[in-house]
Amino acid sequence: MGVVSHVRRSVRMTAGQQRVWDTHWPQLGRKLEEMPSGQVDLAEWFGRTAPTVLEIGSGMGDATAQLALADPDVDHLAAEVYPAGLGQLMLWVERYGLDNVRLLHGDALDLLRDHLAPESLAGVRIYFPDPWPKKRHHKRRLITAPFVSLVASRLQPGGTLHLATDWANYADQMLAVCTAEPSLANQYADWAPRPEWRPITKFESRAQADGRVCRDLLFTKSGS
């Protein structure tokens, strides 16, 4: 499909993160490299049938945990390449007693392409992906036409793609790419008002401190 992901994977876990990894990972997490071929059974993994939202790049998991806590009727699947971030998310899961969070260690592109069925997701969230700010690195950005087409194919009719970034030229690229995807419709004329329910991430706080404007995009999968 022409989708390429660029990730960096070296971060050491703290003792607390390692403890919850050893304790909770067998129930909550899966490593992409160890998953059997074919589509994952989300209902079996979560232990129930519910709308599932995929968050790509969950970072240290604080926003993911807050969203899962606020919306217990939705299942939240967090995909992240950094084990420390997943360990930290499991600490939040343990603290809040969350049972609607599952974790994927590995490249979300492979997950989408190889293990998630078409129209299996109620939503996809990508908050503050790596902007690759240097022009010569723009080709490494995640939000491209092939990627958005792949995401759209995994969304249920009425499902949403929610993007957020603090880099103006990346925001423009996101808007153009998503607008060009025929199965997606922008919920607004261009930028979405910042949803009050979206937690402020450390990246957003840093951007605000640096004077950069954060922009949200909300697109909906067409169909009924």
mmCIF file of C-alpha atoms in Angstrom:
data_model
loop_
_atom_site.group_PDB
_atom_site.id
_atom_site.type_symbol
_atom_site.label_atom_id
_atom_site.label_comp_id
_atom_site.label_asym_id
_atom_site.label_seq_id
_atom_site.Cartn_x
_atom_site.Cartn_y
_atom_site.Cartn_z
ATOM 1 C CA MET A 1 0.000 0.000 0.000
ATOM 2 C CA GLY A 2 3.025 2.258 0.122
ATOM 3 C CA VAL A 3 2.685 3.124 3.805
ATOM 4 C CA VAL A 4 5.953 3.438 5.682
ATOM 5 C CA SER A 5 6.372 4.057 9.402
ATOM 6 C CA HIS A 6 9.465 5.543 11.032
ATOM 7 C CA VAL A 7 9.877 4.729 14.719
ATOM 8 C CA ARG A 8 12.514 4.833 17.432
ATOM 9 C CA ARG A 9 12.428 2.198 20.133
ATOM 10 C CA SER A 10 15.047 2.655 22.870
ATOM 11 C CA VAL A 11 13.734 3.806 26.268
ATOM 12 C CA ARG A 12 14.484 2.104 29.591
ATOM 13 C CA MET A 13 11.575 1.295 31.893
ATOM 14 C CA THR A 14 11.474 2.352 35.538
ATOM 15 C CA ALA A 15 11.132 -0.231 38.291
ATOM 16 C CA GLY A 16 7.435 0.566 38.629
ATOM 17 C CA GLN A 17 6.814 0.249 34.910
ATOM 18 C CA GLN A 18 8.659 -3.076 34.854
ATOM 19 C CA ARG A 19 6.566 -4.325 37.789
ATOM 20 C CA VAL A 20 3.244 -3.655 36.066
ATOM 21 C CA TRP A 21 4.635 -5.031 32.823
ATOM 22 C CA ASP A 22 5.463 -8.296 34.561
ATOM 23 C CA THR A 23 2.101 -8.321 36.368
ATOM 24 C CA HIS A 24 -0.409 -7.008 33.842
ATOM 25 C CA TRP A 25 1.058 -7.400 30.381
ATOM 26 C CA PRO A 26 -0.111 -11.011 29.876
ATOM 27 C CA GLN A 27 -3.721 -9.868 30.259
ATOM 28 C CA LEU A 28 -3.619 -6.380 28.790
ATOM 29 C CA GLY A 29 -0.913 -6.338 26.161
ATOM 30 C CA ARG A 30 0.269 -8.006 23.004
ATOM 31 C CA LYS A 31 3.498 -7.652 21.066
ATOM 32 C CA LEU A 32 2.841 -7.280 17.393
ATOM 33 C CA GLU A 33 5.724 -9.573 16.482
ATOM 34 C CA GLU A 34 4.182 -12.371 18.547
ATOM 35 C CA MET A 35 0.631 -12.076 17.264
ATOM 36 C CA PRO A 36 -0.610 -14.911 15.061
ATOM 37 C CA SER A 37 -1.388 -14.083 11.481
ATOM 38 C CA GLY A 38 -4.876 -12.909 10.675
ATOM 39 C CA GLN A 39 -7.348 -10.539 12.245
ATOM 40 C CA VAL A 40 -7.475 -10.085 15.985
ATOM 41 C CA ASP A 41 -10.756 -10.807 17.767
ATOM 42 C CA LEU A 42 -11.305 -7.537 19.631
ATOM 43 C CA ALA A 43 -14.306 -8.853 21.567
ATOM 44 C CA GLU A 44 -12.243 -11.773 22.844
ATOM 45 C CA TRP A 45 -9.314 -9.519 23.753
ATOM 46 C CA PHE A 46 -11.434 -7.045 25.696
ATOM 47 C CA GLY A 47 -13.811 -9.657 27.063
ATOM 48 C CA ARG A 48 -16.883 -7.905 25.733
ATOM 49 C CA THR A 49 -18.429 -6.395 22.605
ATOM 50 C CA ALA A 50 -18.159 -2.609 22.581
ATOM 51 C CA PRO A 51 -17.098 0.205 20.243
ATOM 52 C CA THR A 52 -13.301 0.213 19.934
ATOM 53 C CA VAL A 53 -11.129 3.293 19.481
ATOM 54 C CA LEU A 54 -7.504 2.939 18.417
ATOM 55 C CA GLU A 55 -5.019 5.510 19.667
ATOM 56 C CA ILE A 56 -1.820 5.574 17.635
ATOM 57 C CA GLY A 57 1.159 6.815 19.612
ATOM 58 C CA SER A 58 -0.222 6.843 23.154
ATOM 59 C CA GLY A 59 3.024 8.182 24.592
ATOM 60 C CA MET A 60 3.154 7.917 28.371
ATOM 61 C CA GLY A 61 -0.529 7.050 28.497
ATOM 62 C CA ASP A 62 -1.922 9.778 30.738
ATOM 63 C CA ALA A 63 -4.321 11.102 28.090
ATOM 64 C CA THR A 64 -5.342 7.572 27.119
ATOM 65 C CA ALA A 65 -6.143 6.703 30.713
ATOM 66 C CA GLN A 66 -8.194 9.865 31.210
ATOM 67 C CA LEU A 67 -10.186 9.180 28.047
ATOM 68 C CA ALA A 68 -10.814 5.566 29.064
ATOM 69 C CA LEU A 69 -11.858 6.618 32.557
ATOM 70 C CA ALA A 70 -14.288 9.193 31.171
ATOM 71 C CA ASP A 71 -15.833 6.788 28.642
ATOM 72 C CA PRO A 72 -16.134 3.306 30.205
ATOM 73 C CA ASP A 73 -18.547 2.057 27.528
ATOM 74 C CA VAL A 74 -15.851 2.373 24.858
ATOM 75 C CA ASP A 75 -12.849 0.060 24.516
ATOM 76 C CA HIS A 76 -9.512 1.823 24.077
ATOM 77 C CA LEU A 77 -6.653 0.157 22.199
ATOM 78 C CA ALA A 78 -3.339 1.994 22.636
ATOM 79 C CA ALA A 79 -0.562 1.336 20.108
ATOM 80 C CA GLU A 80 2.929 2.486 21.059
ATOM 81 C CA VAL A 81 6.504 1.525 20.150
ATOM 82 C CA TYR A 82 8.054 2.572 23.473
ATOM 83 C CA PRO A 83 7.769 -0.085 26.216
ATOM 84 C CA ALA A 84 8.237 2.580 28.899
ATOM 85 C CA GLY A 85 5.147 4.409 27.645
ATOM 86 C CA LEU A 86 3.095 1.234 27.750
ATOM 87 C CA GLY A 87 4.430 0.472 31.214
ATOM 88 C CA GLN A 88 3.387 3.917 32.381
ATOM 89 C CA LEU A 89 -0.065 3.439 30.850
ATOM 90 C CA MET A 90 -0.431 0.194 32.779
ATOM 91 C CA LEU A 91 0.383 2.107 35.965
ATOM 92 C CA TRP A 92 -2.544 4.413 35.145
ATOM 93 C CA VAL A 93 -4.739 1.410 34.362
ATOM 94 C CA GLU A 94 -3.846 -0.086 37.731
ATOM 95 C CA ARG A 95 -4.402 3.177 39.595
ATOM 96 C CA TYR A 96 -7.833 3.839 38.053
ATOM 97 C CA GLY A 97 -8.950 0.205 37.934
ATOM 98 C CA LEU A 98 -9.619 0.414 34.194
ATOM 99 C CA ASP A 99 -10.882 -2.673 32.386
ATOM 100 C CA ASN A 100 -11.468 -1.064 28.973
ATOM 101 C CA VAL A 101 -7.820 -0.542 27.940
ATOM 102 C CA ARG A 102 -5.606 -2.883 25.924
ATOM 103 C CA LEU A 103 -2.063 -2.249 24.711
ATOM 104 C CA LEU A 104 -0.210 -3.067 21.515
ATOM 105 C CA HIS A 105 3.584 -2.917 21.410
ATOM 106 C CA GLY A 106 4.630 -2.376 17.828
ATOM 107 C CA ASP A 107 3.962 -0.474 14.650
ATOM 108 C CA ALA A 108 0.325 0.592 14.335
ATOM 109 C CA LEU A 109 0.592 0.468 10.562
ATOM 110 C CA ASP A 110 1.199 -3.276 10.671
ATOM 111 C CA LEU A 111 -1.642 -3.638 13.164
ATOM 112 C CA LEU A 112 -4.041 -1.785 10.883
ATOM 113 C CA ARG A 113 -2.969 -3.573 7.735
ATOM 114 C CA ASP A 114 -2.551 -7.130 8.980
ATOM 115 C CA HIS A 115 -4.637 -7.594 12.127
ATOM 116 C CA LEU A 116 -7.665 -5.284 12.149
ATOM 117 C CA ALA A 117 -10.684 -6.128 10.047
ATOM 118 C CA PRO A 118 -12.271 -3.602 7.709
ATOM 119 C CA GLU A 119 -14.871 -1.483 9.487
ATOM 120 C CA SER A 120 -13.824 -2.798 12.895
ATOM 121 C CA LEU A 121 -13.070 0.529 14.622
ATOM 122 C CA ALA A 122 -15.376 3.214 15.964
ATOM 123 C CA GLY A 123 -12.554 5.732 15.940
ATOM 124 C CA VAL A 124 -8.865 6.412 15.441
ATOM 125 C CA ARG A 125 -7.030 9.079 17.433
ATOM 126 C CA ILE A 126 -3.596 10.459 16.615
ATOM 127 C CA TYR A 127 -2.535 13.282 18.881
ATOM 128 C CA PHE A 128 0.666 15.197 18.181
ATOM 129 C CA PRO A 129 2.482 12.699 15.970
ATOM 130 C CA ASP A 130 6.147 13.326 15.272
ATOM 131 C CA PRO A 131 6.123 16.451 13.053
ATOM 132 C CA TRP A 132 9.512 15.782 11.434
ATOM 133 C CA PRO A 133 9.865 19.560 11.160
ATOM 134 C CA LYS A 134 12.810 19.674 8.744
ATOM 135 C CA LYS A 135 11.572 19.834 5.171
ATOM 136 C CA ARG A 136 13.813 17.000 4.010
ATOM 137 C CA HIS A 137 12.184 14.758 6.649
ATOM 138 C CA HIS A 138 8.555 15.542 5.747
ATOM 139 C CA LYS A 139 8.386 12.266 3.804
ATOM 140 C CA ARG A 140 8.638 10.471 7.160
ATOM 141 C CA ARG A 141 5.427 11.956 8.486
ATOM 142 C CA LEU A 142 2.700 9.489 9.374
ATOM 143 C CA ILE A 143 -0.280 11.348 7.930
ATOM 144 C CA THR A 144 -0.110 10.616 4.214
ATOM 145 C CA ALA A 145 -2.700 9.664 1.623
ATOM 146 C CA PRO A 146 -1.963 5.891 1.756
ATOM 147 C CA PHE A 147 -2.086 5.910 5.558
ATOM 148 C CA VAL A 148 -5.380 7.821 5.721
ATOM 149 C CA SER A 149 -6.872 5.477 3.137
ATOM 150 C CA LEU A 150 -5.853 2.507 5.314
ATOM 151 C CA VAL A 151 -7.325 4.099 8.429
ATOM 152 C CA ALA A 152 -10.566 4.933 6.628
ATOM 153 C CA SER A 153 -10.936 1.319 5.495
ATOM 154 C CA ARG A 154 -10.797 0.172 9.135
ATOM 155 C CA LEU A 155 -13.372 2.688 10.356
ATOM 156 C CA GLN A 156 -17.002 1.728 10.674
ATOM 157 C CA PRO A 157 -19.506 3.954 8.857
ATOM 158 C CA GLY A 158 -19.925 6.932 11.145
ATOM 159 C CA GLY A 159 -16.540 6.286 12.770
ATOM 160 C CA THR A 160 -14.219 9.206 13.384
ATOM 161 C CA LEU A 161 -10.609 10.092 12.664
ATOM 162 C CA HIS A 162 -9.373 12.680 15.165
ATOM 163 C CA LEU A 163 -6.026 14.359 14.567
ATOM 164 C CA ALA A 164 -4.228 17.052 16.529
ATOM 165 C CA THR A 165 -0.927 18.830 15.895
ATOM 166 C CA ASP A 166 0.871 22.006 16.884
ATOM 167 C CA TRP A 167 2.890 22.346 13.664
ATOM 168 C CA ALA A 168 1.143 24.627 11.159
ATOM 169 C CA ASN A 169 2.477 23.070 7.966
ATOM 170 C CA TYR A 170 1.732 19.566 9.247
ATOM 171 C CA ALA A 171 -1.811 20.694 10.107
ATOM 172 C CA ASP A 172 -2.204 21.943 6.538
ATOM 173 C CA GLN A 173 -0.916 18.607 5.222
ATOM 174 C CA MET A 174 -3.340 16.694 7.457
ATOM 175 C CA LEU A 175 -6.258 18.816 6.279
ATOM 176 C CA ALA A 176 -5.374 18.372 2.611
ATOM 177 C CA VAL A 177 -4.794 14.636 2.845
ATOM 178 C CA CYS A 178 -7.945 13.892 4.825
ATOM 179 C CA THR A 179 -10.077 16.140 2.627
ATOM 180 C CA ALA A 180 -8.860 14.234 -0.428
ATOM 181 C CA GLU A 181 -9.926 10.862 1.025
ATOM 182 C CA PRO A 182 -13.342 10.227 -0.594
ATOM 183 C CA SER A 183 -14.752 8.117 2.240
ATOM 184 C CA LEU A 184 -14.127 10.790 4.888
ATOM 185 C CA ALA A 185 -16.059 13.991 5.542
ATOM 186 C CA ASN A 186 -14.843 16.909 7.626
ATOM 187 C CA GLN A 187 -17.175 17.643 10.531
ATOM 188 C CA TYR A 188 -16.233 21.326 10.220
ATOM 189 C CA ALA A 189 -15.320 23.719 7.421
ATOM 190 C CA ASP A 190 -11.649 23.236 8.245
ATOM 191 C CA TRP A 191 -10.294 23.086 11.819
ATOM 192 C CA ALA A 192 -12.387 21.660 14.621
ATOM 193 C CA PRO A 193 -12.821 23.550 17.876
ATOM 194 C CA ARG A 194 -10.608 21.990 20.502
ATOM 195 C CA PRO A 195 -12.797 19.352 22.197
ATOM 196 C CA GLU A 196 -13.074 19.952 25.928
ATOM 197 C CA TRP A 197 -12.904 16.203 26.493
ATOM 198 C CA ARG A 198 -9.461 15.831 24.899
ATOM 199 C CA PRO A 199 -6.872 15.914 27.707
ATOM 200 C CA ILE A 200 -3.992 18.355 27.401
ATOM 201 C CA THR A 201 -0.868 16.340 26.653
ATOM 202 C CA LYS A 202 2.677 17.308 27.540
ATOM 203 C CA PHE A 203 3.284 18.025 23.857
ATOM 204 C CA GLU A 204 0.362 20.444 23.793
ATOM 205 C CA SER A 205 1.553 22.173 26.968
ATOM 206 C CA ARG A 206 5.020 22.526 25.468
ATOM 207 C CA ALA A 207 3.588 23.900 22.234
ATOM 208 C CA GLN A 208 1.511 26.456 24.106
ATOM 209 C CA ALA A 209 4.571 27.529 26.077
ATOM 210 C CA ASP A 210 6.456 27.950 22.803
ATOM 211 C CA GLY A 211 3.624 29.975 21.274
ATOM 212 C CA ARG A 212 2.498 27.395 18.708
ATOM 213 C CA VAL A 213 -1.199 27.056 17.907
ATOM 214 C CA CYS A 214 -2.699 23.568 18.339
ATOM 215 C CA ARG A 215 -5.194 22.465 15.712
ATOM 216 C CA ASP A 216 -7.711 19.617 15.753
ATOM 217 C CA LEU A 217 -9.306 17.845 12.803
ATOM 218 C CA LEU A 218 -12.393 15.624 13.045
ATOM 219 C CA PHE A 219 -13.370 13.532 10.035
ATOM 220 C CA THR A 220 -16.228 11.017 9.826
ATOM 221 C CA LYS A 221 -16.431 7.872 7.711
ATOM 222 C CA SER A 222 -19.288 8.093 5.259
ATOM 223 C CA GLY A 223 -21.916 5.400 4.847
ATOM 224 C CA SER A 224 -24.710 4.035 7.003
#
